[in-house]
Amino acid sequence: MESKKQNISFFQKYLTLWVFICMVIGVLISKFLPIIPDTLNKFEYANVSVPIAILIWLMIYPMMMSVDFQSIKNVTKNPEGLFVTWIVNWLIKPFSMFFIASLFFYTILNQFIPKDLAKEYLVGAVLLGAAPCTAMVFVWSALTNGNPSYTVVQVATNDLIILVAFVPIVKFLLGISNVTVPWDTLFLSVVLFVLIPLTAGIITRVYVCSKKGIEYFSNIFIHKFDNITIIGLLLTLILLFSFQGKVILSNPIHIVLIAIPLILQTFLIFFISYMASYLLKLPHNIAAPAGMIGASNFFELAVAVAVSLFGVNSGAALATIVGVLVEVPVMLTLVKIANATKYKFKN
């Protein structure tokens, strides 16, 4: 299949601006209408914030519908690119994130970040590092003229790997950080925010395609959820920032301090995947998506798990939100780098 040129949407292009606006609104709510976050904070079940869970489902469900899991039958095509993706995403990325975040939060920035907050920020970074992108990577791939068939296989296999690899990796890295997390809480988070929307997405896709056909599903049905996804994201951010209002007002510089290791990690993972693809002499339309999926994060899952495990007021939740804040400008920079170096790859 030939790659199609796709432009990033207005909302996606200025996602950082929307996140910043949501942060201002959330902090103002926290400051002047504290009854709103205080009331919503009472709606919990098994340590999971019900309002946040509902909004995150609204974001994740359409993503899962977009993934064609039948594409996995093409896994033997361009296997080198998939091996690069799997190795970097699951054997390198979580551990490099842990190392970089630890270095910055515990050593380089220890004069600016209290020890207890440093541990919570590290937890948020680990959750981001253990969750490779499943949705926005389609946009990054298209902007670099990536092979869409390969990108679909790449995302589908990573979604399945998350089901078995996310929990043990997070448990191991948090154990090194002396953070105790119950196995059942971790498994519950994956079931709630990956397995259930994944299953619902597959069932919906199969049903609609069987009744109306793939063209209707891809061109009409899936786009009915575009606004729902955007609204879910914005409301989630406003709620989270309203819960985090006191932390942000007392430590506004921490937003920047958290962003530093996250940005460095993003560039590192991209160049590892991108250069490995170059050395393996893969075509650019395979190399670019391979670099993008590891560099970007499944921040919806990271936010949901951070909230479930440590609460909406935690530093872990704040760190995952900063991941959303820096995602788009950093990834657009990597898109420019990938397009500028395309000539170095053989067709």
Short mmCIF file of C-alpha atoms in Angstrom, two decimals:
data_model
loop_
_atom_site.label_atom_id
_atom_site.label_comp_id
_atom_site.label_asym_id
_atom_site.label_seq_id
_atom_site.Cartn_x
_atom_site.Cartn_y
_atom_site.Cartn_z
CA MET A 1 0.00 0.00 0.00
CA GLU A 2 1.33 3.41 -0.86
CA SER A 3 1.55 5.97 1.87
CA LYS A 4 -0.86 8.86 1.72
CA LYS A 5 0.04 12.38 2.62
CA GLN A 6 -1.88 13.44 5.70
CA ASN A 7 -1.80 16.81 7.37
CA ILE A 8 -1.88 17.11 11.11
CA SER A 9 -5.21 18.49 12.27
CA PHE A 10 -5.56 21.97 13.73
CA PHE A 11 -6.23 20.48 17.16
CA GLN A 12 -3.27 18.10 17.01
CA LYS A 13 -0.88 20.76 15.73
CA TYR A 14 -1.63 23.08 18.64
CA LEU A 15 -2.11 20.40 21.30
CA THR A 16 0.51 22.02 23.53
CA LEU A 17 -1.47 25.28 23.44
CA TRP A 18 -4.69 23.46 24.38
CA VAL A 19 -2.91 21.67 27.22
CA PHE A 20 -1.60 25.01 28.51
CA ILE A 21 -5.09 26.55 28.32
CA CYS A 22 -6.50 23.53 30.18
CA MET A 23 -3.79 23.96 32.81
CA VAL A 24 -4.77 27.61 33.35
CA ILE A 25 -8.47 26.74 33.56
CA GLY A 26 -7.81 23.84 35.92
CA VAL A 27 -5.59 25.88 38.22
CA LEU A 28 -8.16 28.70 38.30
CA ILE A 29 -10.87 26.19 39.23
CA SER A 30 -8.64 24.84 41.98
CA LYS A 31 -7.99 28.35 43.28
CA PHE A 32 -11.46 29.89 43.09
CA LEU A 33 -13.86 26.90 42.85
CA PRO A 34 -12.19 24.21 44.99
CA ILE A 35 -15.59 22.62 45.67
CA ILE A 36 -15.54 21.17 42.12
CA PRO A 37 -12.37 19.04 42.43
CA ASP A 38 -13.18 18.26 46.07
CA THR A 39 -16.59 16.90 45.10
CA LEU A 40 -15.39 14.95 42.05
CA ASN A 41 -12.55 13.49 44.09
CA LYS A 42 -15.12 11.65 46.21
CA PHE A 43 -16.30 9.52 43.30
CA GLU A 44 -13.83 6.64 43.49
CA TYR A 45 -14.01 2.87 43.20
CA ALA A 46 -11.04 0.64 44.08
CA ASN A 47 -8.83 3.77 44.13
CA VAL A 48 -9.91 4.61 40.57
CA SER A 49 -11.39 8.07 39.94
CA VAL A 50 -14.70 7.36 38.20
CA PRO A 51 -14.92 10.74 36.35
CA ILE A 52 -11.33 10.40 35.09
CA ALA A 53 -11.91 6.76 34.09
CA ILE A 54 -14.99 7.66 32.03
CA LEU A 55 -13.18 10.48 30.23
CA ILE A 56 -10.14 8.32 29.49
CA TRP A 57 -12.37 5.60 28.06
CA LEU A 58 -13.81 8.23 25.72
CA MET A 59 -10.25 8.86 24.48
CA ILE A 60 -8.98 5.29 24.26
CA TYR A 61 -12.04 3.52 22.77
CA PRO A 62 -11.91 5.34 19.38
CA MET A 63 -8.14 4.69 19.21
CA MET A 64 -8.68 0.96 19.60
CA MET A 65 -11.34 0.97 16.88
CA SER A 66 -8.80 2.53 14.51
CA VAL A 67 -6.41 -0.42 14.76
CA ASP A 68 -6.95 -3.28 12.33
CA PHE A 69 -5.76 -6.35 14.21
CA GLN A 70 -6.20 -8.50 11.11
CA SER A 71 -3.07 -6.73 9.88
CA ILE A 72 -1.03 -8.91 12.24
CA LYS A 73 -1.06 -11.59 9.54
CA ASN A 74 1.40 -9.32 7.70
CA VAL A 75 3.86 -9.46 10.58
CA THR A 76 6.38 -11.41 8.49
CA LYS A 77 6.66 -8.53 6.02
CA ASN A 78 9.52 -6.13 6.87
CA PRO A 79 10.30 -8.09 10.08
CA GLU A 80 13.52 -6.14 10.71
CA GLY A 81 11.56 -2.94 11.26
CA LEU A 82 9.24 -4.68 13.70
CA PHE A 83 12.18 -6.17 15.58
CA VAL A 84 13.65 -2.67 15.93
CA THR A 85 10.31 -1.42 17.26
CA TRP A 86 9.83 -4.25 19.75
CA ILE A 87 13.41 -4.24 21.06
CA VAL A 88 13.58 -0.46 21.50
CA ASN A 89 10.08 -0.12 22.94
CA TRP A 90 10.25 -2.96 25.44
CA LEU A 91 13.92 -3.73 26.15
CA ILE A 92 15.44 -0.24 25.99
CA LYS A 93 12.88 2.56 26.36
CA PRO A 94 11.44 1.80 29.85
CA PHE A 95 14.93 1.35 31.31
CA SER A 96 16.50 4.38 29.62
CA MET A 97 13.57 6.46 30.89
CA PHE A 98 14.17 5.16 34.41
CA PHE A 99 17.89 5.95 34.19
CA ILE A 100 17.50 9.46 32.72
CA ALA A 101 14.65 10.42 35.06
CA SER A 102 16.55 9.11 38.10
CA LEU A 103 19.68 10.99 37.07
CA PHE A 104 17.83 14.28 36.76
CA PHE A 105 15.31 14.05 39.62
CA TYR A 106 17.68 12.54 42.19
CA THR A 107 21.05 14.08 41.21
CA ILE A 108 21.13 16.93 38.71
CA LEU A 109 17.93 18.65 39.93
CA ASN A 110 17.96 17.47 43.55
CA GLN A 111 18.42 21.03 44.83
CA PHE A 112 15.15 22.08 43.22
CA ILE A 113 12.94 19.03 43.80
CA PRO A 114 12.18 17.61 47.27
CA LYS A 115 13.01 13.94 47.64
CA ASP A 116 9.42 12.78 48.07
CA LEU A 117 8.29 14.65 44.95
CA ALA A 118 11.31 13.38 43.02
CA LYS A 119 10.18 9.81 43.65
CA GLU A 120 6.65 10.59 42.46
CA TYR A 121 7.92 12.33 39.32
CA LEU A 122 10.11 9.30 38.62
CA VAL A 123 7.06 7.05 38.86
CA GLY A 124 5.21 9.18 36.30
CA ALA A 125 8.20 9.08 33.96
CA VAL A 126 8.41 5.28 34.27
CA LEU A 127 4.73 4.94 33.38
CA LEU A 128 5.30 7.05 30.27
CA GLY A 129 8.38 5.05 29.33
CA ALA A 130 6.56 1.72 29.59
CA ALA A 131 3.72 2.75 27.27
CA PRO A 132 4.66 3.29 23.59
CA CYS A 133 2.29 5.29 21.41
CA THR A 134 -0.81 3.70 19.88
CA ALA A 135 -2.72 6.60 18.32
CA MET A 136 -0.72 9.72 17.42
CA VAL A 137 1.91 7.54 15.74
CA PHE A 138 -0.47 7.29 12.76
CA VAL A 139 -0.17 11.07 12.40
CA TRP A 140 3.62 11.11 12.81
CA SER A 141 3.97 8.25 10.32
CA ALA A 142 1.81 10.03 7.74
CA LEU A 143 3.73 13.29 8.14
CA THR A 144 6.94 11.43 7.24
CA ASN A 145 5.27 9.50 4.38
CA GLY A 146 5.58 6.33 6.41
CA ASN A 147 4.23 3.05 5.11
CA PRO A 148 0.66 2.93 6.50
CA SER A 149 0.41 -0.86 6.30
CA TYR A 150 3.57 -1.24 8.35
CA THR A 151 2.42 1.36 10.89
CA VAL A 152 -0.84 -0.51 11.44
CA VAL A 153 1.02 -3.78 12.11
CA GLN A 154 3.43 -1.93 14.36
CA VAL A 155 0.65 -0.41 16.47
CA ALA A 156 -1.44 -3.60 16.58
CA THR A 157 1.45 -5.71 17.86
CA ASN A 158 2.42 -3.10 20.44
CA ASP A 159 -1.15 -2.98 21.74
CA LEU A 160 -1.00 -6.73 22.30
CA ILE A 161 2.46 -6.60 23.89
CA ILE A 162 1.21 -3.95 26.34
CA LEU A 163 -1.23 -6.49 27.74
CA VAL A 164 1.56 -8.79 28.90
CA ALA A 165 4.65 -6.56 29.26
CA PHE A 166 3.41 -3.31 30.80
CA VAL A 167 2.62 -4.66 34.28
CA PRO A 168 5.86 -6.62 34.95
CA ILE A 169 8.07 -3.84 33.58
CA VAL A 170 6.36 -1.17 35.69
CA LYS A 171 6.37 -3.43 38.75
CA PHE A 172 10.09 -4.13 38.34
CA LEU A 173 11.16 -0.51 37.79
CA LEU A 174 8.99 0.83 40.60
CA GLY A 175 10.39 -1.88 42.86
CA ILE A 176 13.90 -0.58 42.13
CA SER A 177 12.59 2.88 43.06
CA ASN A 178 11.33 1.52 46.41
CA VAL A 179 7.74 2.21 45.37
CA THR A 180 5.38 -0.56 46.42
CA VAL A 181 2.56 -1.18 43.99
CA PRO A 182 0.11 -4.09 44.41
CA TRP A 183 -0.01 -6.50 41.48
CA ASP A 184 -3.80 -6.53 41.52
CA THR A 185 -4.00 -2.73 41.21
CA LEU A 186 -1.65 -2.76 38.23
CA PHE A 187 -3.56 -5.59 36.54
CA LEU A 188 -6.85 -3.80 37.22
CA SER A 189 -5.51 -0.65 35.54
CA VAL A 190 -4.47 -2.58 32.42
CA VAL A 191 -7.83 -4.37 32.29
CA LEU A 192 -9.76 -1.12 32.70
CA PHE A 193 -7.75 1.07 30.36
CA VAL A 194 -6.38 -1.37 27.76
CA LEU A 195 -8.19 -4.70 27.68
CA ILE A 196 -11.78 -3.43 27.96
CA PRO A 197 -11.50 -0.59 25.39
CA LEU A 198 -9.37 -2.86 23.18
CA THR A 199 -12.03 -5.58 23.21
CA ALA A 200 -14.83 -3.06 22.70
CA GLY A 201 -12.93 -1.49 19.80
CA ILE A 202 -12.34 -4.83 18.07
CA ILE A 203 -15.99 -5.88 18.46
CA THR A 204 -17.24 -2.52 17.17
CA ARG A 205 -14.88 -2.56 14.18
CA VAL A 206 -15.79 -6.12 13.19
CA TYR A 207 -19.52 -5.49 13.58
CA VAL A 208 -19.62 -2.20 11.64
CA CYS A 209 -17.37 -3.52 8.87
CA SER A 210 -19.53 -6.64 8.48
CA LYS A 211 -22.68 -4.51 8.18
CA LYS A 212 -21.49 -1.44 6.27
CA GLY A 213 -18.06 -2.32 4.89
CA ILE A 214 -14.53 -1.08 5.60
CA GLU A 215 -14.93 2.06 3.48
CA TYR A 216 -17.88 3.26 5.54
CA PHE A 217 -16.08 2.42 8.77
CA SER A 218 -12.84 4.21 7.82
CA ASN A 219 -14.30 7.25 6.08
CA ILE A 220 -17.49 7.92 8.05
CA PHE A 221 -18.08 5.89 11.22
CA ILE A 222 -14.71 6.36 12.94
CA HIS A 223 -14.79 10.12 12.36
CA LYS A 224 -18.02 10.42 14.33
CA PHE A 225 -15.86 9.99 17.43
CA ASP A 226 -13.30 12.70 16.61
CA ASN A 227 -14.97 15.40 18.68
CA ILE A 228 -15.72 12.99 21.50
CA THR A 229 -12.03 12.11 21.76
CA ILE A 230 -11.00 15.77 21.79
CA ILE A 231 -13.62 16.72 24.39
CA GLY A 232 -12.60 13.75 26.54
CA LEU A 233 -8.94 14.79 26.43
CA LEU A 234 -9.60 18.45 27.23
CA LEU A 235 -11.98 17.70 30.10
CA THR A 236 -9.56 15.12 31.51
CA LEU A 237 -6.75 17.69 31.48
CA ILE A 238 -8.90 20.37 33.10
CA LEU A 239 -9.92 17.96 35.86
CA LEU A 240 -6.37 16.76 36.45
CA PHE A 241 -4.98 20.29 36.56
CA SER A 242 -7.75 21.32 38.96
CA PHE A 243 -6.72 18.46 41.23
CA GLN A 244 -3.06 19.51 40.82
CA GLY A 245 -3.70 23.24 41.32
CA LYS A 246 -2.00 23.55 44.71
CA VAL A 247 1.12 21.67 43.54
CA ILE A 248 1.44 23.79 40.39
CA LEU A 249 0.93 27.10 42.22
CA SER A 250 3.49 26.20 44.87
CA ASN A 251 6.03 24.72 42.40
CA PRO A 252 5.41 26.22 38.92
CA ILE A 253 9.03 25.67 37.88
CA HIS A 254 8.54 21.93 38.36
CA ILE A 255 6.66 21.78 35.05
CA VAL A 256 9.88 22.76 33.28
CA LEU A 257 12.07 20.52 35.44
CA ILE A 258 9.91 17.47 34.70
CA ALA A 259 9.92 18.27 30.99
CA ILE A 260 13.74 18.22 30.68
CA PRO A 261 14.35 14.45 31.11
CA LEU A 262 11.17 13.61 29.17
CA ILE A 263 12.39 15.60 26.16
CA LEU A 264 15.89 14.10 26.31
CA GLN A 265 14.41 10.61 26.50
CA THR A 266 12.22 11.28 23.45
CA PHE A 267 15.18 12.34 21.29
CA LEU A 268 17.32 9.43 22.52
CA ILE A 269 14.73 6.76 21.72
CA PHE A 270 13.99 8.23 18.31
CA PHE A 271 17.63 8.26 17.27
CA ILE A 272 18.24 4.73 18.56
CA SER A 273 15.37 3.36 16.46
CA TYR A 274 16.09 5.60 13.48
CA MET A 275 19.81 4.82 13.36
CA ALA A 276 19.22 1.09 13.87
CA SER A 277 16.85 1.17 10.90
CA TYR A 278 19.47 3.03 8.87
CA LEU A 279 22.18 0.49 9.72
CA LEU A 280 19.82 -2.33 8.77
CA LYS A 281 19.31 -0.54 5.42
CA LEU A 282 15.55 -0.29 5.88
CA PRO A 283 13.63 2.11 3.61
CA HIS A 284 12.74 5.50 5.03
CA ASN A 285 9.00 4.75 5.09
CA ILE A 286 9.78 1.95 7.56
CA ALA A 287 12.56 3.69 9.51
CA ALA A 288 10.57 6.86 10.26
CA PRO A 289 7.54 5.11 11.85
CA ALA A 290 9.91 2.82 13.76
CA GLY A 291 11.50 5.88 15.33
CA MET A 292 8.20 7.64 15.98
CA ILE A 293 6.30 4.92 17.85
CA GLY A 294 8.95 4.57 20.54
CA ALA A 295 9.61 8.30 20.83
CA SER A 296 5.96 9.16 21.48
CA ASN A 297 3.96 7.78 24.40
CA PHE A 298 0.57 6.23 25.11
CA PHE A 299 0.06 9.09 27.56
CA GLU A 300 -3.64 8.28 28.05
CA LEU A 301 -2.69 4.96 29.64
CA ALA A 302 0.13 6.52 31.67
CA VAL A 303 -2.20 9.20 33.06
CA ALA A 304 -4.90 6.65 33.88
CA VAL A 305 -2.52 4.30 35.70
CA ALA A 306 -0.86 7.16 37.61
CA VAL A 307 -4.26 8.37 38.81
CA SER A 308 -5.37 4.83 39.71
CA LEU A 309 -2.21 3.97 41.64
CA PHE A 310 -1.30 7.25 43.32
CA GLY A 311 -4.31 9.54 43.05
CA VAL A 312 -5.16 12.66 41.09
CA ASN A 313 -3.13 14.88 43.44
CA SER A 314 0.10 12.93 43.07
CA GLY A 315 3.36 14.02 41.51
CA ALA A 316 3.17 10.87 39.35
CA ALA A 317 -0.03 12.14 37.74
CA LEU A 318 1.54 15.58 37.21
CA ALA A 319 4.58 14.05 35.48
CA THR A 320 2.38 12.13 33.04
CA ILE A 321 0.45 15.33 32.27
CA VAL A 322 3.73 17.12 31.48
CA GLY A 323 4.30 14.28 29.01
CA VAL A 324 1.16 15.42 27.19
CA LEU A 325 2.38 19.02 27.31
CA VAL A 326 5.69 18.37 25.53
CA GLU A 327 4.52 15.62 23.16
CA VAL A 328 3.50 17.56 20.06
CA PRO A 329 6.28 20.19 19.72
CA VAL A 330 8.97 17.57 20.32
CA MET A 331 7.44 15.07 17.89
CA LEU A 332 6.98 17.72 15.21
CA THR A 333 10.68 18.50 15.58
CA LEU A 334 11.48 14.82 15.04
CA VAL A 335 9.20 14.77 12.00
CA LYS A 336 11.26 17.62 10.51
CA ILE A 337 14.49 15.74 11.27
CA ALA A 338 13.16 12.56 9.67
CA ASN A 339 12.02 14.39 6.54
CA ALA A 340 15.29 16.33 6.28
CA THR A 341 17.35 13.12 6.38
CA LYS A 342 15.17 11.07 4.06
CA TYR A 343 17.75 11.30 1.27
CA LYS A 344 20.21 9.23 3.31
CA PHE A 345 17.97 6.15 3.08
CA LYS A 346 17.80 3.86 0.07
CA ASN A 347 14.40 3.36 -1.54
#
